Coordinates of C-alpha atoms in Angstrom, one line a residue:
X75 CA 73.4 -3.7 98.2
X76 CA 73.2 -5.2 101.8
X77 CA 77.0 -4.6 102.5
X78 CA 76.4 -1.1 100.5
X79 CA 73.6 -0.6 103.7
X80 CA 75.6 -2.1 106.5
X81 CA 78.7 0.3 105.7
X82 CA 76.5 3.1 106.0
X83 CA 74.9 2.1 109.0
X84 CA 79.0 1.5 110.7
X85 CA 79.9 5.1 109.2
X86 CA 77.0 6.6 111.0
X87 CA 79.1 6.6 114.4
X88 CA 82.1 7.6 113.1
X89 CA 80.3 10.6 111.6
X90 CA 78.4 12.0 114.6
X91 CA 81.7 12.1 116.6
X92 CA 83.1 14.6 114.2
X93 CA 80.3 16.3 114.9
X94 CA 80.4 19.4 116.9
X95 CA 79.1 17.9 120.3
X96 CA 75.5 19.7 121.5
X97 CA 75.4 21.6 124.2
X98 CA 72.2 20.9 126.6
X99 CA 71.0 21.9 130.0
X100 CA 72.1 19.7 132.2
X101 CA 69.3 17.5 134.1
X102 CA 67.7 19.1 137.1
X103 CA 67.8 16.9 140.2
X104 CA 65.3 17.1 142.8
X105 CA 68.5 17.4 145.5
X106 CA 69.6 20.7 143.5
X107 CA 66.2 21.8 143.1
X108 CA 65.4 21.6 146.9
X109 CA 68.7 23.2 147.6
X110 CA 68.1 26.2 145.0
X111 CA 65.0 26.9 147.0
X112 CA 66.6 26.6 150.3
X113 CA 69.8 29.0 149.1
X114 CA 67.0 31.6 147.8
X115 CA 65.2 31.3 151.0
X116 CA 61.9 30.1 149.6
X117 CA 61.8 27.3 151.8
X118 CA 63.2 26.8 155.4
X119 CA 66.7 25.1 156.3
X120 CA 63.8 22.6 158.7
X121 CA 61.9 21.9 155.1
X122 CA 64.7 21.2 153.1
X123 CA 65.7 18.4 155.6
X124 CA 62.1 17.4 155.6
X125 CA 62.0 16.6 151.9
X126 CA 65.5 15.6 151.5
X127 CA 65.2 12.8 154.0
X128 CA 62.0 11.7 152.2
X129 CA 63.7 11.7 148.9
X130 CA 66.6 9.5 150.5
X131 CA 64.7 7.6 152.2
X132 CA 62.7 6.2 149.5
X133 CA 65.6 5.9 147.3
X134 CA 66.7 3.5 149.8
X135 CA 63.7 1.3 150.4
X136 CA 63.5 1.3 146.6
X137 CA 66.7 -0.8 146.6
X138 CA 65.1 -3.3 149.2
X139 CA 61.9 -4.2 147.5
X140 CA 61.1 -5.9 144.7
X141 CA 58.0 -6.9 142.6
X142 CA 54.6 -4.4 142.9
X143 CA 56.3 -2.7 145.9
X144 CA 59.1 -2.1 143.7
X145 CA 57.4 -0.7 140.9
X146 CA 54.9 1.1 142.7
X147 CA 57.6 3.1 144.8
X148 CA 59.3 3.7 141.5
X149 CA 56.4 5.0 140.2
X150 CA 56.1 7.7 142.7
X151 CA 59.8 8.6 142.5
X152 CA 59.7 8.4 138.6
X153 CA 56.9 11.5 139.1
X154 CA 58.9 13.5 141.6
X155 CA 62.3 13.3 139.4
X156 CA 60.1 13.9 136.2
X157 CA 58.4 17.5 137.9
X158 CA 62.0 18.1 139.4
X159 CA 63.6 18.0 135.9
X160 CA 61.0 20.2 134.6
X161 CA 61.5 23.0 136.8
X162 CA 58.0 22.3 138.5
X163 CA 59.3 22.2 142.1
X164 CA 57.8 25.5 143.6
X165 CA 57.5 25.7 147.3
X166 CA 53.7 25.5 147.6
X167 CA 53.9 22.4 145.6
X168 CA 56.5 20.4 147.9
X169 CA 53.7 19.7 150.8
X170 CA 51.3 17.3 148.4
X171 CA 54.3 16.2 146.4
X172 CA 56.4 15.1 149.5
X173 CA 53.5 13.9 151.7
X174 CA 52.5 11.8 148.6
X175 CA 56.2 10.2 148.7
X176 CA 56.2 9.7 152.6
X177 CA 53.0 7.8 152.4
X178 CA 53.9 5.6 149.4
X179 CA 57.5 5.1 150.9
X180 CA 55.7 3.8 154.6
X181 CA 53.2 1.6 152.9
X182 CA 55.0 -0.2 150.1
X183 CA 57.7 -1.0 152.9
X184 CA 55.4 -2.4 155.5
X185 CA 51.5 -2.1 153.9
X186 CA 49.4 -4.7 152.8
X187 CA 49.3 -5.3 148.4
X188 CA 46.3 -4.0 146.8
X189 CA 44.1 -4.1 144.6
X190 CA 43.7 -1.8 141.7
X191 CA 41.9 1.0 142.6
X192 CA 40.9 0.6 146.4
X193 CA 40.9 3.4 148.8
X194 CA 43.0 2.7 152.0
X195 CA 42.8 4.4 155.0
X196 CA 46.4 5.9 155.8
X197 CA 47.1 6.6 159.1
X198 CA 46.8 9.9 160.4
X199 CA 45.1 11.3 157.4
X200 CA 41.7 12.7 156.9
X201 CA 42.8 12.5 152.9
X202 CA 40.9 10.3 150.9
X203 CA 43.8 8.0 149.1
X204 CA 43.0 6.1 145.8
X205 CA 46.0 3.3 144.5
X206 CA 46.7 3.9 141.0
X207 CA 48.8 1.0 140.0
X208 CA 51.8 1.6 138.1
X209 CA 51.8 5.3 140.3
X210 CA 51.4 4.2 143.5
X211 CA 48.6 5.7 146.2
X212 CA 47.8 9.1 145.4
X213 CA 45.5 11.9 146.7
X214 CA 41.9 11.9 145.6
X215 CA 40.8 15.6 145.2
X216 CA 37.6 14.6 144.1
X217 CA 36.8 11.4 146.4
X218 CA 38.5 14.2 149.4
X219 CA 36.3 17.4 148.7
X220 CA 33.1 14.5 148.1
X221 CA 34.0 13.0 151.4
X222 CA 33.9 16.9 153.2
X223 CA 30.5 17.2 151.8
X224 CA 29.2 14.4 153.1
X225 CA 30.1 15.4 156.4
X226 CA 28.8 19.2 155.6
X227 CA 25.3 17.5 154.2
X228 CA 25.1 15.5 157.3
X229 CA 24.5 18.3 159.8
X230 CA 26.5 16.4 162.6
X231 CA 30.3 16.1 161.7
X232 CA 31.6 19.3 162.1
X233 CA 34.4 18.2 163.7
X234 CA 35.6 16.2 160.8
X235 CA 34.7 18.5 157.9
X236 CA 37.2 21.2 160.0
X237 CA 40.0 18.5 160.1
X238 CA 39.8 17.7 156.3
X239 CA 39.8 20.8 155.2
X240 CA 42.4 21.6 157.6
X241 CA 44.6 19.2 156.4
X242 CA 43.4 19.9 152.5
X243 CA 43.8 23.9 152.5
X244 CA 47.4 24.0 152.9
X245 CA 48.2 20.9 150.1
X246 CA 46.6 23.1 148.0
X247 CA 49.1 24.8 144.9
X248 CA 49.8 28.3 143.4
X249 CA 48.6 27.9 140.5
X250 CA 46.6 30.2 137.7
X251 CA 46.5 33.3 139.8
X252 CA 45.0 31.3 142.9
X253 CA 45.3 27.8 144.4
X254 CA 45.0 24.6 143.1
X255 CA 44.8 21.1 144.2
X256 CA 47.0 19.6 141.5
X257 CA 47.3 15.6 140.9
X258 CA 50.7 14.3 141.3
X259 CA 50.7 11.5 139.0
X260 CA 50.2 10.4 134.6
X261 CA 46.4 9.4 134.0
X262 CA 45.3 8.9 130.9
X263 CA 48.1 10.5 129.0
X264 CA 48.5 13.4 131.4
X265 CA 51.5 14.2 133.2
X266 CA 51.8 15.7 136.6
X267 CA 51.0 18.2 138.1
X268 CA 47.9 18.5 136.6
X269 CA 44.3 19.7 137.5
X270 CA 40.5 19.2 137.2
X271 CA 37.4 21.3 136.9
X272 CA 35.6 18.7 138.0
X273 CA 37.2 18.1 141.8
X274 CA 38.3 21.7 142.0
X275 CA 34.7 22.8 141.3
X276 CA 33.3 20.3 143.8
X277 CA 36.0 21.9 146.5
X278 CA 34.7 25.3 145.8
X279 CA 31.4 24.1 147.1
X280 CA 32.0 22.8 150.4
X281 CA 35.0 25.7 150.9
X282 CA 31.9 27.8 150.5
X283 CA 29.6 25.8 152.7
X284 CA 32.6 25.7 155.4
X285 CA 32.0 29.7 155.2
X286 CA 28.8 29.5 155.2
X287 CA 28.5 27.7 158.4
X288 CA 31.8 28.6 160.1
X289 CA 32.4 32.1 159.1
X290 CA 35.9 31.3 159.5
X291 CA 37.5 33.2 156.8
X292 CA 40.0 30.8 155.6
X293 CA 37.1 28.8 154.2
X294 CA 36.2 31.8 151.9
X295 CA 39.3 33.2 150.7
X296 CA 40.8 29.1 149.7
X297 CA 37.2 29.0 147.6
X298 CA 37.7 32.7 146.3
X299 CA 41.7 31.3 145.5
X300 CA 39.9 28.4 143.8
X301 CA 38.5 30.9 141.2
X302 CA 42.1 30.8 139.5
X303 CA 42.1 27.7 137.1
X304 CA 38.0 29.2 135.7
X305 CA 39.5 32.2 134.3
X306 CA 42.8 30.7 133.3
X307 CA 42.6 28.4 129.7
X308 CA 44.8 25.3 129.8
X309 CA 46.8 23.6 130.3
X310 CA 47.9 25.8 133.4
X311 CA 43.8 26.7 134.0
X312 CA 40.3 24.9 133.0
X313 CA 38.7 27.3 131.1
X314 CA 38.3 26.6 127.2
X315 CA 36.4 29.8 125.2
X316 CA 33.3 28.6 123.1
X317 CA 31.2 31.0 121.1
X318 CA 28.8 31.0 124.1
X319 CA 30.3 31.1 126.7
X320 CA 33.5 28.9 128.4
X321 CA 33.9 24.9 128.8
X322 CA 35.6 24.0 132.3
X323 CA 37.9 21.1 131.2
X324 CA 37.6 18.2 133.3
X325 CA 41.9 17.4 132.8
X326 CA 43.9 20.7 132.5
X327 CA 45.7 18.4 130.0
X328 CA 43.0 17.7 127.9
X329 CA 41.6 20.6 127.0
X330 CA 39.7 19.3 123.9
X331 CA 38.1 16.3 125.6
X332 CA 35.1 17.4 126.5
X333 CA 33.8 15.4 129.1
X334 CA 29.8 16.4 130.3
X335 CA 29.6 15.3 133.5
X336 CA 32.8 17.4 134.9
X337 CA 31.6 19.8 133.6
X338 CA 28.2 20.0 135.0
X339 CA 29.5 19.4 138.6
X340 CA 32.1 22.6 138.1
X341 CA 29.0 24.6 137.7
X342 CA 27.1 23.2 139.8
X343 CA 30.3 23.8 142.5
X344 CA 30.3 27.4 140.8
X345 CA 26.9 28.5 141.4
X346 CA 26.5 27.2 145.1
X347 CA 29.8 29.4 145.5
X348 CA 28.1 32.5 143.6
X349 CA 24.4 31.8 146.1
X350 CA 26.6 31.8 149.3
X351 CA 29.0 34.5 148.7
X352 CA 27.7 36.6 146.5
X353 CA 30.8 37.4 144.2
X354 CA 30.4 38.5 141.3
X355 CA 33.4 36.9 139.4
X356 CA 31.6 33.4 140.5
X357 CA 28.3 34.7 138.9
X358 CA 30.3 35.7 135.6
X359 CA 32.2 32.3 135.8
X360 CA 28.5 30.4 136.4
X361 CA 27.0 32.2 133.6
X362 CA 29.7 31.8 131.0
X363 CA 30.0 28.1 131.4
X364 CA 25.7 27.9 132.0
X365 CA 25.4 29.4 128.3
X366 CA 28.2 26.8 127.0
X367 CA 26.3 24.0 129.0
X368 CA 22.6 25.1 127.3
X369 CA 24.0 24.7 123.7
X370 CA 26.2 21.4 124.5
X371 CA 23.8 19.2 126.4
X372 CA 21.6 18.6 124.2
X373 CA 24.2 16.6 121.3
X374 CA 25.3 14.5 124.6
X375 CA 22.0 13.1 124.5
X376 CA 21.9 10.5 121.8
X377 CA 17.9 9.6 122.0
X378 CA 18.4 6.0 124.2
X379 CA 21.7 6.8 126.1
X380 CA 24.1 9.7 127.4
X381 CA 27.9 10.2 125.9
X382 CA 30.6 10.3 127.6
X383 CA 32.7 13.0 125.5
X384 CA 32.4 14.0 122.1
X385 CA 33.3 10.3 121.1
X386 CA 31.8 7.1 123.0
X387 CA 28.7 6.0 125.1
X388 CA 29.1 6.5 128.9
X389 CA 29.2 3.5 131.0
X390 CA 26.1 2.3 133.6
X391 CA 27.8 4.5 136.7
X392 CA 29.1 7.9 134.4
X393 CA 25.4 7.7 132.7
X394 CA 24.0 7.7 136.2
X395 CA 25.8 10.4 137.8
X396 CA 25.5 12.8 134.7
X397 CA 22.0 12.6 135.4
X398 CA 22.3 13.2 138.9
X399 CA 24.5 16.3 138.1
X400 CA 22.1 17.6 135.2
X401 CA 19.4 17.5 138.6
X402 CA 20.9 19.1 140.5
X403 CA 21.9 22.3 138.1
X404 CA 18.3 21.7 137.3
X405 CA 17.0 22.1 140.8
X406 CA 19.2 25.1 141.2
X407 CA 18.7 27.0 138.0
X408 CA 14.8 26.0 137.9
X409 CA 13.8 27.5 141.5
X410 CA 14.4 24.7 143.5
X411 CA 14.9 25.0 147.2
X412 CA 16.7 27.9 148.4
X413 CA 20.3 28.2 149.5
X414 CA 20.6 29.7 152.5
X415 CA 22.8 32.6 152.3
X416 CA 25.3 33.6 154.8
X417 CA 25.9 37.4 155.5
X418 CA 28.6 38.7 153.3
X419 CA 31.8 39.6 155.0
X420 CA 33.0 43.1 156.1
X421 CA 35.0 45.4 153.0
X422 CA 38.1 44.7 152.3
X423 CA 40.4 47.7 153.8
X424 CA 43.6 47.1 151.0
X425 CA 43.5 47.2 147.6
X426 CA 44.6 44.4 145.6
X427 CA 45.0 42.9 142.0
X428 CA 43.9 40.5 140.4
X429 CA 45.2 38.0 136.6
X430 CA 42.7 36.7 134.6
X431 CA 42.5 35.3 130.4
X432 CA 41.7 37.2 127.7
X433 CA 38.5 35.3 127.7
X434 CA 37.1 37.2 130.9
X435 CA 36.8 40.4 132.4
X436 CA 36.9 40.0 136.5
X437 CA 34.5 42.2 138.6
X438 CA 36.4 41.4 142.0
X439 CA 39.9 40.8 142.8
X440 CA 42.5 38.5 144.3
X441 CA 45.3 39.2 146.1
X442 CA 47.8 36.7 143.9
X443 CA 49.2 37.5 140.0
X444 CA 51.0 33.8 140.3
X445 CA 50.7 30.9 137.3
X446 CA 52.2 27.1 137.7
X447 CA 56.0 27.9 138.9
X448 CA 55.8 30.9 140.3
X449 CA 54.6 31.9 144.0
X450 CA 52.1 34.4 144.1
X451 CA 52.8 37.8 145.4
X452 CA 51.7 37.6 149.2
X453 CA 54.0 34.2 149.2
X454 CA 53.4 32.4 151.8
X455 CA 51.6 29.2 152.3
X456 CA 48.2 29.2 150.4
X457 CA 46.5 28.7 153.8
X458 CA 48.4 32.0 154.5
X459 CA 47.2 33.4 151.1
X460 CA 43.3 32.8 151.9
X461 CA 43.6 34.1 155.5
X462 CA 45.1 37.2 154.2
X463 CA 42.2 38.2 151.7
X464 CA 38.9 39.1 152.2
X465 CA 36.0 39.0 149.5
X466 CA 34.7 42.7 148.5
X467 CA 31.0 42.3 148.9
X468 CA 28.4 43.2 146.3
X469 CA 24.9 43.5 146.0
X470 CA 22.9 40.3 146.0
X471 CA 23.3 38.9 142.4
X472 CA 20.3 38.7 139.6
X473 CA 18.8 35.6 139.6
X474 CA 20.6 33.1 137.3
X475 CA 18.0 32.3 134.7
X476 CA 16.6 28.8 134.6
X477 CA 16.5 26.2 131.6
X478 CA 14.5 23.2 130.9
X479 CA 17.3 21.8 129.2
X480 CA 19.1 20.4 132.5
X481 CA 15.6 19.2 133.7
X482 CA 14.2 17.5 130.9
X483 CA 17.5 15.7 129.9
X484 CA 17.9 14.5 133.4
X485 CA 14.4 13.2 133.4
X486 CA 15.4 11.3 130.2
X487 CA 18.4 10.2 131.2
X488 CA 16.9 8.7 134.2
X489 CA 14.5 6.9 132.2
X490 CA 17.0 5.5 130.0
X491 CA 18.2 3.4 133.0
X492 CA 15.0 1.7 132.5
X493 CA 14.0 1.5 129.1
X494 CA 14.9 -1.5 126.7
X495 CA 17.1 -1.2 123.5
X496 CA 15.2 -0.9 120.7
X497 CA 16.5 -3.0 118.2
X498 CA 16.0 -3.9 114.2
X499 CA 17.3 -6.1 111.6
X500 CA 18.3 -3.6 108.6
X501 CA 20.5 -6.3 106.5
X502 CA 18.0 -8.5 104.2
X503 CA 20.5 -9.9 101.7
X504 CA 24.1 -11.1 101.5
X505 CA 26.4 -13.0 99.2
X506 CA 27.4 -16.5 99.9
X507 CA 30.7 -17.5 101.3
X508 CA 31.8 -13.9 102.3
X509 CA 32.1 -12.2 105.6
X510 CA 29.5 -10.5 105.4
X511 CA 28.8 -7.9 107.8
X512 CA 24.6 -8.3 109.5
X513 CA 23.5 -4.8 110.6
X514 CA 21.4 -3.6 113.0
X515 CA 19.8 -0.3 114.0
X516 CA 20.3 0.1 117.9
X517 CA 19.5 2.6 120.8
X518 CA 22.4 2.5 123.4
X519 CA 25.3 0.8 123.8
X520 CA 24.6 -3.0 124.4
X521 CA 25.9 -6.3 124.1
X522 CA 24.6 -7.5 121.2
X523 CA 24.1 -10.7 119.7
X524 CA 22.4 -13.1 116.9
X525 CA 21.9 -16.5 115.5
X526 CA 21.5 -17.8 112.3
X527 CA 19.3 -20.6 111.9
X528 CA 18.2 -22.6 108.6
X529 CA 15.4 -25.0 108.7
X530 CA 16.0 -24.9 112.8
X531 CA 19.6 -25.8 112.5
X532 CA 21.9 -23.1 114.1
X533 CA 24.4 -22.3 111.1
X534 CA 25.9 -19.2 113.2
X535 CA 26.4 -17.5 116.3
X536 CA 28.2 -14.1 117.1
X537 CA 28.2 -11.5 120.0
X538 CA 29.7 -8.2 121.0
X539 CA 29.2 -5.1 122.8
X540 CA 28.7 -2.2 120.8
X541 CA 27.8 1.3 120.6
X542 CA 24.2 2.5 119.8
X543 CA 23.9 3.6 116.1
X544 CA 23.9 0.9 113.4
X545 CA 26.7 -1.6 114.5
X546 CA 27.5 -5.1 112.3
X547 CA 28.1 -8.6 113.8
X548 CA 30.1 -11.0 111.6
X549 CA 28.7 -13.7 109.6
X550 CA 31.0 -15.9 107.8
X551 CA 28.1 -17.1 105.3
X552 CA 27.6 -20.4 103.5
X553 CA 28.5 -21.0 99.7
X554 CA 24.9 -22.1 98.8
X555 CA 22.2 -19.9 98.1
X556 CA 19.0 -19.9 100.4
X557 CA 16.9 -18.1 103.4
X558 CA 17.8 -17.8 106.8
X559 CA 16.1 -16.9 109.9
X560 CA 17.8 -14.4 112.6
X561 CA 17.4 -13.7 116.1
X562 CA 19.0 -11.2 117.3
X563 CA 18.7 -10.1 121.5
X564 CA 20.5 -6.9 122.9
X565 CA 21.1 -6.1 126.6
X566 CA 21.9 -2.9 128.1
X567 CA 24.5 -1.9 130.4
X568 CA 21.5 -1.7 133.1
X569 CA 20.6 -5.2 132.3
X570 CA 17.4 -4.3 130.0
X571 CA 16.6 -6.6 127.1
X572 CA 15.2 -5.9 123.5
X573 CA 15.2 -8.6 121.0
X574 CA 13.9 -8.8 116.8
X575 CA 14.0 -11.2 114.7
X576 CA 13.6 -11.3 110.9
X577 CA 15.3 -13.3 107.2
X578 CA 18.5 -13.0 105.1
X579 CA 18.7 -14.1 101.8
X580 CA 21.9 -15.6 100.9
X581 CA 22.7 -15.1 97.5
X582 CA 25.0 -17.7 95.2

């Protein structure tokens, strides 16, 4: 039988090659890619040397390093060969793509190692830049557009919000029937480009605010572009249809995990857009993710902690900025302070189009009919794009009805923070020389523990974190038959103890 197998296994070669050879499309390079966009003038004879030289460049020092530089420059390369290949080089995508090589090809050549996940500060941009290691230092959309509103919120830094977003606007891609700002690298399964509801919406929001206190219209036609990936499902747009209404994905990618607190933020980004400029698509938008929102919130909220998605228990810093989200859509959808409204902008004098999903009906209109590798139909740069639109104003919107649901859940997720586990012993008996399972019923995710004592000898110890619900610490118990006393402690991710105590008869 085993030579029967073997001569099988040799005939296997011999047989393919008789085979009639298949036929497939040979591998795009990102060489002949640039040069198929330079030969179709869609990108300039002086930005096809640009990006060439970056691609060979790095190639180069590649071959010079070794160890984390090595593999972190790879990583980068590995990402702009992979969206090459896949036809994904469009011309409004090369800026991010290729900055993101030139800055990765500078510092793992002559930069400092680093650790996981720090921010450096590269020279000569206002970007904010996050290491991902295994893909190298990327752009942060969301730490970026959070960074702009800090400077927006603190009344004095003009001068730097305008350079961000001066530098940010034009990185931005055609994507969904407006602009994105795509992330150039895999996360969590995803492969580049991909995009988020969560930083896009938080861009729309200080775009707007730029208006708002500029009225420089570049600020308000990149937000109004922003609108894109909201009416758009995935994985080229964000929005998921629900029976109530639409989820904004936080991962274009991932359109099925359904992750609360990116969601909240896009809304909240979506109605400080609608308050500013008045548009109706970004009331629609608001209102069909508000009515998903009201229905979902609630089974996010297990009764002692938040979830993260439709799975597991947030961590300490996701739990605390969900409630900090969930306050400020409160605040806003419950009559909080006003948002100072700027004065719409004049009618638009041409009359333009506008794409959208079957799940929405638009009100207003954009000027682009573009999706993920294609340029939309004003080409151009999407700085160009914005400056060449202008929002259609309409009458001052309805007011966007409140909920108590944001409030009240933000009030108890905020008490959370400072409440202990509630814990109880729920296993009373257990056979003897098993490994049996003890269970409690618990409140929150914890680290959890017990011991076993008999006559005030410790006979076992065990620990673990573990979800809320009714987890089970392993005891391996004794042979013989007798009663047992347990303590059992738990501590909560904000450092809050519960503890319970109680017997176990082991059974012979």
């Amino acid at each position: 039988m085993l030579l029967a197998v073997l001569g099988a296994a040799w005939a296997l070669p011999a047989a393919a090659a008789r085979r009639k050879p298949t036929h497939r499309p040979p591998r795009i390079t990102v060489t002949a890619a640039l040069g198929g966009l330079q030969r179709s003038n869609q990108i300039t004879a002086t930005e096809y040397n640009r990006y060439a030289n970056a691609y060979i460049a790095a190639r180069r020092s590649l071959g010079r390093l070794s160890g984390t530089r090595q593999s972190e420059l790879g990583g980068v390369l590995n990402n702009v060969q992979a969206i090459a290949a896949a036809g994904g080089f469009i011309p409004s995508r090369l800026p991010a793509l290729f900055l993101t090589l030139e800055v990765n090809e500078r510092w793992w050549t002559t930069g400092p190692l680093i650790g996981s996940r720090t921010r450096p500060l590269v020279p000569g941009s206002h970007l904010v830049w996050e290491y991902y290691p295994g893909q190298g230092i990327e752009i942060q959309w969301l730490g970026t557009f959070g960074k702009a509103n800090g400077y927006f919120l603190s009344g004095h830094e003009n001068t730097q919000l305008k350079e961000l977003l001066a530098e940010a606007i034009p990185l931005a891609t055609h994507r969904a029937g407006g602009i994105a700002w795509e992330y150039m690298f895999q996360f969590d399964g995803g492969l580049p480009p991909w995009t988020s509801g969560l930083s896009q919406g938080t861009g729309l929001q200080v775009l707007a605010r730029a208006w708002q206190r500029f009225h420089e219209q570049v600020y308000l036609t990149a937000a109004q572009q922003s609108l894109g990936i909201f009416q758009t499902p995935p994985p080229v747009g964000v929005r998921v249809a629900t029976p109530a209404g639409a989820e904004y994905a936080e991962y274009s990618y991932a359109p099925n995990q359904r992750i609360l607190n990116g969601f909240i933020q896009s809304l909240v980004g979506l109605y400080d857009y609608t308050a500013i400029t008045h548009d109706p698509l970004g009331q629609q938008l608001f209102e069909a993710g508000d009515a998903e929102a009201r229905a979902e919130t609630p089974h996010y909220n297990t009764g002692g902690w938040s979830l993260y998605d439709q799975y597991e228990e947030s961590d300490l810093s996701y739990h605390e900025l969900l409630a900090e989200f969930l306050a400020h859509l409160c605040q806003r959808t419950r009559g909080g302070p006003p948002i100072p409204v700027a004065t719409p902008p004049a009618p638009a004098t041409s009359t333009t189009t506008s794409t959208t999903s079957s799940t929405t009906t638009s009100t207003t209109t954009t000027t682009s009919t573009a999706t993920t590798g294609s340029a939309p139909a004003t080409g151009g740069s999407p700085a160009a794009v914005a400056a060449s639109a202008t929002l259609t104003p309409a009458p001052k919107p309805a007011p966007i009805a409140g909920d108590a649901i944001y409030c009240t859940t933000a009030e108890e997720f905020t008490e959370d923070v400072h409440t202990p586990p509630a814990l109880e012993l729920l296993t009373h008996t257990v056979r003897g020389g098993a490994r049996a399972g003890v269970q409690f019923s618990l409140s929150k995710v914890a680290t959890l523990y017990m011991t076993v004592r008999q006559g005030g000898h410790v006979v076992w110890s065990n620990s673990a974190t573990v979800d809320g619900g009714k987890p089970r610490l392993l005891w391996v118990t004794p042979k013989k038959a007798g009663t047992y006393t347990v303590t059992a402690g738990a501590t909560d991710l904000a450092g809050n103890h519960g503890s319970t105590s109680g017997t176990i008869v082991v059974k012979g």
